[in-house]
Coordinates of C-alpha atoms in Angstrom, one line a residue:
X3 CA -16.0 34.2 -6.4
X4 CA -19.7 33.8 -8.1
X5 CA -21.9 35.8 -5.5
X6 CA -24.2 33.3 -3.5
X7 CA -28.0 34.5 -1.7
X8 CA -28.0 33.4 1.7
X9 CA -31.6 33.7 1.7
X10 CA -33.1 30.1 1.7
X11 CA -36.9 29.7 2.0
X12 CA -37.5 32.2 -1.4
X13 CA -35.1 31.1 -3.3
X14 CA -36.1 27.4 -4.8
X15 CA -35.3 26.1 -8.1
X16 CA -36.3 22.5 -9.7
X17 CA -33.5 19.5 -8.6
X18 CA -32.1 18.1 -11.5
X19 CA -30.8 14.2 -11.4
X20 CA -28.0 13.2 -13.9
X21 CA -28.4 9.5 -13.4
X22 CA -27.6 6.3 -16.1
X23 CA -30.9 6.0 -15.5
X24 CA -32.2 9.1 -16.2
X25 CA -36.1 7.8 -17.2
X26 CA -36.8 6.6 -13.5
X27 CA -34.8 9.5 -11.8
X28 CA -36.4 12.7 -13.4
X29 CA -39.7 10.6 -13.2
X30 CA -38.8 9.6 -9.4
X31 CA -37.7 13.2 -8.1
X32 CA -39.0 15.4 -10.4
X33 CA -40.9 17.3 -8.1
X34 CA -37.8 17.9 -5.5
X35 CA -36.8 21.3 -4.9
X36 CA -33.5 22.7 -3.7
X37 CA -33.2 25.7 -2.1
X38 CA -29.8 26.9 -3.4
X39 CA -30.2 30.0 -5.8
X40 CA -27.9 29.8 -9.4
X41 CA -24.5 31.3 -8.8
X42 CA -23.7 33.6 -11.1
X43 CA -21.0 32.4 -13.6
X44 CA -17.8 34.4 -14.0
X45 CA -15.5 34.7 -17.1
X46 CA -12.2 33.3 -17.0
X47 CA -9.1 34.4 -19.1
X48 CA -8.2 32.2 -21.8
X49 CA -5.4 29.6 -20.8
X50 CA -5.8 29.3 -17.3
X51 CA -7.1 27.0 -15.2
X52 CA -10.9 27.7 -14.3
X53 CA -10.5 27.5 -10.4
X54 CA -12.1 30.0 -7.6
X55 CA -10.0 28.9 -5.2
X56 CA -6.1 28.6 -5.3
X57 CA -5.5 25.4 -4.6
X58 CA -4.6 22.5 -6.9
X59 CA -6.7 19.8 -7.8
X60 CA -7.6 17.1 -5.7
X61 CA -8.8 14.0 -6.4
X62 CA -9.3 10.9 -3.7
X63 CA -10.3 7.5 -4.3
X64 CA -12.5 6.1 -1.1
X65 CA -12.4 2.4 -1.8
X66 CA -14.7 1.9 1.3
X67 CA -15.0 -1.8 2.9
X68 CA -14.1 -3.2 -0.8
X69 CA -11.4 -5.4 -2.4
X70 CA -9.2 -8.3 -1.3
X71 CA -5.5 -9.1 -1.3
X72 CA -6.1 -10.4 -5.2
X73 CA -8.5 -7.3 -6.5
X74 CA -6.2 -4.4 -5.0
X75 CA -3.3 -6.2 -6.1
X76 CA -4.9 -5.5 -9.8
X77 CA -5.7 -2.2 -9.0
X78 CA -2.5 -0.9 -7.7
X79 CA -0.9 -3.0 -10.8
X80 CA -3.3 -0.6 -12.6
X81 CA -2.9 2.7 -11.2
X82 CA 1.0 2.3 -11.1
X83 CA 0.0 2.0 -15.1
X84 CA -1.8 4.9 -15.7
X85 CA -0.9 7.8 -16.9
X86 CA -1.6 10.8 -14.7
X87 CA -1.9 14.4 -14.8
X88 CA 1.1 16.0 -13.2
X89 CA -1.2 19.2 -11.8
X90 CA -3.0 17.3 -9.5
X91 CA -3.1 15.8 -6.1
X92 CA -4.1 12.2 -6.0
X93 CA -4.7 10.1 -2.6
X94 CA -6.9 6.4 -2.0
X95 CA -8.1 4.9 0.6
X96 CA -8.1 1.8 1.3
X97 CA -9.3 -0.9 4.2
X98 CA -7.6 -0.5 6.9
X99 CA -6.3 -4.4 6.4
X100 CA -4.8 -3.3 3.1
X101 CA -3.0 -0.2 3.5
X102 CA 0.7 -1.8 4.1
X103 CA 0.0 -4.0 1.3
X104 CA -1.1 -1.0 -0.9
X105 CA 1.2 1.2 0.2
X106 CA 4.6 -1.1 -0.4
X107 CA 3.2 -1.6 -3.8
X108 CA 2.0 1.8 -5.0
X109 CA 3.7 4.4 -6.6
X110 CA 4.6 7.5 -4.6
X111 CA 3.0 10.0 -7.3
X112 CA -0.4 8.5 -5.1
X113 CA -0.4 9.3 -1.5
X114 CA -2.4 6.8 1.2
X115 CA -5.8 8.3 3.1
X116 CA -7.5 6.2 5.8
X117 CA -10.7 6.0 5.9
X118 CA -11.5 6.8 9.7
X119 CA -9.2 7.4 12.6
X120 CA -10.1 7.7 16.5
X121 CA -10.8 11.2 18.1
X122 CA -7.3 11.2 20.3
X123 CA -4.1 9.2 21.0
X124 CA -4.6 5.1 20.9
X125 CA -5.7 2.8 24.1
X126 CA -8.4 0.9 25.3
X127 CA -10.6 1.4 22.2
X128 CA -11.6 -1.9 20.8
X129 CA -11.9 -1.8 17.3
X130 CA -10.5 2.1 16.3
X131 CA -7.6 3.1 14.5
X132 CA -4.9 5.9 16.2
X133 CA -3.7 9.0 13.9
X134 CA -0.2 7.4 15.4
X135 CA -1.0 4.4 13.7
X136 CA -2.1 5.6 10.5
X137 CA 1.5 7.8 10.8
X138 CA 3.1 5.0 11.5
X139 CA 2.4 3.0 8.4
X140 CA 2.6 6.0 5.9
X141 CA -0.6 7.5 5.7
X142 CA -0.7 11.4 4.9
X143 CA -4.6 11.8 5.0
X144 CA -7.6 10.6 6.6
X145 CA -11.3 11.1 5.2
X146 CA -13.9 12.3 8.8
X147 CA -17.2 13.0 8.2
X148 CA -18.3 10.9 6.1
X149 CA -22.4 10.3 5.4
X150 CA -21.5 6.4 6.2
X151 CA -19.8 7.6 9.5
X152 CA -22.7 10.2 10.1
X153 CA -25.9 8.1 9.7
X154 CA -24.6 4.4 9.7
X155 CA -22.5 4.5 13.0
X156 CA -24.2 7.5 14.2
X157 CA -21.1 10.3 14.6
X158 CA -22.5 13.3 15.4
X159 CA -21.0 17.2 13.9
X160 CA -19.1 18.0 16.8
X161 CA -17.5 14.1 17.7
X162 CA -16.5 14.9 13.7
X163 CA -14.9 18.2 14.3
X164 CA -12.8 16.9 17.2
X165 CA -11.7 13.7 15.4
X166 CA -10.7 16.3 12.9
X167 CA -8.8 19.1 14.9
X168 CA -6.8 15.4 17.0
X169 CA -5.6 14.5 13.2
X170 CA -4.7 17.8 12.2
X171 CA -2.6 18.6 15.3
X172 CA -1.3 15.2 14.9
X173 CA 0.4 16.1 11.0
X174 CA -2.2 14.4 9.2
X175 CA -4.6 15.9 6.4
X176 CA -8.2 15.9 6.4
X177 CA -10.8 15.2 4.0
X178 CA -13.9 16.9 5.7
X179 CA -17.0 15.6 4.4
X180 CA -20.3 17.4 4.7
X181 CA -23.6 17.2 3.0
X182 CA -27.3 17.0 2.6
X183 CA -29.8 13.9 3.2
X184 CA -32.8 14.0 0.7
X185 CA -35.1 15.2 3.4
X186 CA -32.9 17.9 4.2
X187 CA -33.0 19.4 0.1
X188 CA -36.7 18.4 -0.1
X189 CA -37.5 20.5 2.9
X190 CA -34.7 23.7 1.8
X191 CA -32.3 22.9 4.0
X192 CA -29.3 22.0 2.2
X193 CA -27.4 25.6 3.2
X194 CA -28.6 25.0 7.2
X195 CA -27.3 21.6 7.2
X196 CA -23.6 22.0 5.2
X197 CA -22.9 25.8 7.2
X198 CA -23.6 23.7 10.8
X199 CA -21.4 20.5 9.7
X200 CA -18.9 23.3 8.3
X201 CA -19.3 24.9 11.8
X202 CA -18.7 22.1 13.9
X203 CA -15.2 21.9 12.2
X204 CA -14.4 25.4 12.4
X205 CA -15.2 25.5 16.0
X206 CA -12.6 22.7 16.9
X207 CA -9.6 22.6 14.3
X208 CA -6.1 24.4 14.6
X209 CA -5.9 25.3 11.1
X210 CA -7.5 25.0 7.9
X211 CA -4.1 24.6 6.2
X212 CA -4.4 20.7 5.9
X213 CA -8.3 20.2 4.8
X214 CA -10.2 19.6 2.1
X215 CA -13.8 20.1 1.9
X216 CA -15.6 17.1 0.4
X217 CA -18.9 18.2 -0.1
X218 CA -21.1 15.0 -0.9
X219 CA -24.7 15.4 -1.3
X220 CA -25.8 12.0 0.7
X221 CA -28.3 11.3 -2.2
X222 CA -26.3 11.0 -4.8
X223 CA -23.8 8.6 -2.9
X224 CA -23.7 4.9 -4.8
X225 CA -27.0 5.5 -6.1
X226 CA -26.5 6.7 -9.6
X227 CA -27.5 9.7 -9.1
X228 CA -25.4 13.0 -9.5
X229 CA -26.0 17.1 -8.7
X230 CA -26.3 18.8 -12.2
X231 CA -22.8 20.7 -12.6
X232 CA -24.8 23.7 -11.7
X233 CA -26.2 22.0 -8.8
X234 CA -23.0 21.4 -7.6
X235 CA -21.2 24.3 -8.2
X236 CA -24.0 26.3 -6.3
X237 CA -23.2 24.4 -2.9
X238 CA -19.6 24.5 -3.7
X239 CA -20.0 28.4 -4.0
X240 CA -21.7 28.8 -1.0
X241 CA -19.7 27.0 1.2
X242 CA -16.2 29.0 -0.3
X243 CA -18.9 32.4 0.4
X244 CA -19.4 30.7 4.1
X245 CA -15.5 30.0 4.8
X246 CA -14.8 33.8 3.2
X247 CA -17.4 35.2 6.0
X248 CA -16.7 32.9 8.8
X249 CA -13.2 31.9 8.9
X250 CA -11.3 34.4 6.4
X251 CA -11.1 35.2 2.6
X252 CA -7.5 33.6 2.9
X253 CA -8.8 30.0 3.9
X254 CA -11.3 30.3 1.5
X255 CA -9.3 30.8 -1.3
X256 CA -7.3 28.4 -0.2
X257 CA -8.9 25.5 0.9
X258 CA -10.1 23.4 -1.8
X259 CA -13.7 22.3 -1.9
X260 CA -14.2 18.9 -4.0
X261 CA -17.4 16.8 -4.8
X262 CA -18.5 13.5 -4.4
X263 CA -21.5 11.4 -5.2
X264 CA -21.4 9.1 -7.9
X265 CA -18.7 10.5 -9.8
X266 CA -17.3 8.3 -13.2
X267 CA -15.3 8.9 -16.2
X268 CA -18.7 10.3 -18.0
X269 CA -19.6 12.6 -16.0
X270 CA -15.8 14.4 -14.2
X271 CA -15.0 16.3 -17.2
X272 CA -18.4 18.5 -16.8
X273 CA -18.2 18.7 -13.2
X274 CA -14.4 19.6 -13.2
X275 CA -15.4 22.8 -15.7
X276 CA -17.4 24.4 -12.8
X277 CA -15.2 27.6 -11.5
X278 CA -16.0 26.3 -7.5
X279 CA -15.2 22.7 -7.8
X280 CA -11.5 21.8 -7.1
X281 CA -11.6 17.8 -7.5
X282 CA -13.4 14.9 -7.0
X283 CA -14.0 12.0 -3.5
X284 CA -14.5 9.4 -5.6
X285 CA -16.2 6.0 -4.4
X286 CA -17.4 3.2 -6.8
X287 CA -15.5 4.4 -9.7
X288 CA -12.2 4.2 -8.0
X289 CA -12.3 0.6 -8.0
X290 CA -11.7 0.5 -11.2
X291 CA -8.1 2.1 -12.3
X292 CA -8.8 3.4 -15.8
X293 CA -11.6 4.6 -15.2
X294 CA -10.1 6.3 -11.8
X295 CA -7.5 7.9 -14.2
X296 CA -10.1 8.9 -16.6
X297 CA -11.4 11.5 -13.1
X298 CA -8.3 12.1 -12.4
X299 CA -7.3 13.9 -15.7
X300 CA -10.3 15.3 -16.0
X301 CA -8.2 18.7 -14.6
X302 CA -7.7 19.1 -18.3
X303 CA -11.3 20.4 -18.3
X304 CA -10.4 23.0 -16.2
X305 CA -8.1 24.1 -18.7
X306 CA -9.8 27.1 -21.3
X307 CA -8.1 26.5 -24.6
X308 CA -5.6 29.1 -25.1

């Protein structure tokens, strides 16, 4: 595991935007700052797969409040087409409206997330979706945390971490999303706010044996904009440093840690090289089956060339 400084306020380096539109972006934010110190890189053995952790790749498709009966029907059509890696994990989420429909018509080599689920067992709560529900109609994952769920609706850490430990005791797995506003990495605090969010689930769930960490710098969600790979694989490093001191060097190992934030087909393969990243959440992009299939194979980069 690439050794990560804890020390925040000393330890800024420039923020680098990948963007299609790379002109207005460098121009826009080139004098942001993170405060996340370069991990050091570590050699890996020729053919094997360039992961920190032990788990195996993960990649999720959040389809979000898109689609309609006619659109996913294409989309299913294409991703029961493609042709996947076999060494990963691959889940989507659709609307809530859609999951039967998707999940009669998908292959089983995909498995079904929701999107959002209610903090404990079903009743008088217009407008939320039970974990008995979501169980009920085949789902195997749910994505919490979420920046849409955080600063759109308003759900606060700890609402988050208890919505998380009811699914988990409940048999479903848990996409835990954390990550930085702007503000936040302008100002140095992109460790402070992913270790509290990390917290807040730590404090309330069972079991890390059924999460994945989606770590989704709130930036770089649908605007274009993507962490460097070493950007990313600096976050992604210290949060598998904080689960190794906080929780235990087994869950850290384990659990894998995946990033999200304008991900596409042009940009996986690079990301997916980076020793600390274990997958992708993707959003935008996994509308659009090839190129969904495209992120998901990018494992492949993982791969050294024996």
């Amino acid at each position: 595991m690439a050794a990560v400084s804890t020390s925040l306020a000393s330890q800024l380096s420039p923020l680098r935007f990948s963007s299609s539109n790379s002109d207005t972006s460098h121009s826009l934010f080139h004098n942001v700052h993170s405060q996340i110190r370069l991990a050091s890189s570590r050699k890996v053995s020729r053919g094997v797969v360039a992961m920190a952790g032990s788990g195996k790749f993960f990649v999720g498709g959040n389809w979000k409040c898109n689609g309609t009966k006619e659109s996913i029907a294409k989309l299913v059509s294409d991703l029961n087409n493609a042709k996947l890696e076999d060494d990963v994990d691959v889940v989507v989420a659709p609307p809530f409206v859609y999951i039967e429909q998707v999940k009669s018509s998908l292959t089983s080599r995909i498995e079904i997330s929701a999107q959002n689920s209610w903090v404990s067992k079903g009743g008088a709560f217009t407008g939320e979706i039970s974990v008995e529900q979501l169980k009920d109609i085949g789902c195997k994952w749910v994505i919490l945390g979420h920046s849409e769920r955080r600063h759109v609706i308003g759900e606060d850490d700890q609402f988050i971490g208890k919505k998380a430990a009811y699914a988990l005791s409940e048999g479903l797995g848990v996409i835990a999303c954390i990550g930085e506003l702007l503000e936040e990495r302008e100002a140095g605090k992109t460790f402070d706010v992913c270790f509290q969010q990390l917290k807040a689930y730590a404090d309330a769930v069972p079991s890390w044996d059924s999460i994945v960490i989606a770590y989704e710098p709130v930036w770089a969600i649908g605007t274009g904009k993507v962490a460097t790979p070493e950007q990313a694989q600096e976050v992604h490093a210290a949060i598998r440093d904080w689960l190794k001191k906080n929780v235990s060097s087994e869950v850290a190992s384990k659990t894998r840690i995946i990033y999200g934030g304008s991900v596409n087909g042009s940009n996986c393969a690079e990301l997916a090289k980076k020793e600390d990243i274990d997958g992708f959440l993707v959003g935008g992009a996994s509308l659009k089956g090839p190129e969904f299939g495209t992120i998901v194979n990018s494992v492949t980069a993982k791969k050294v060339a024996a």
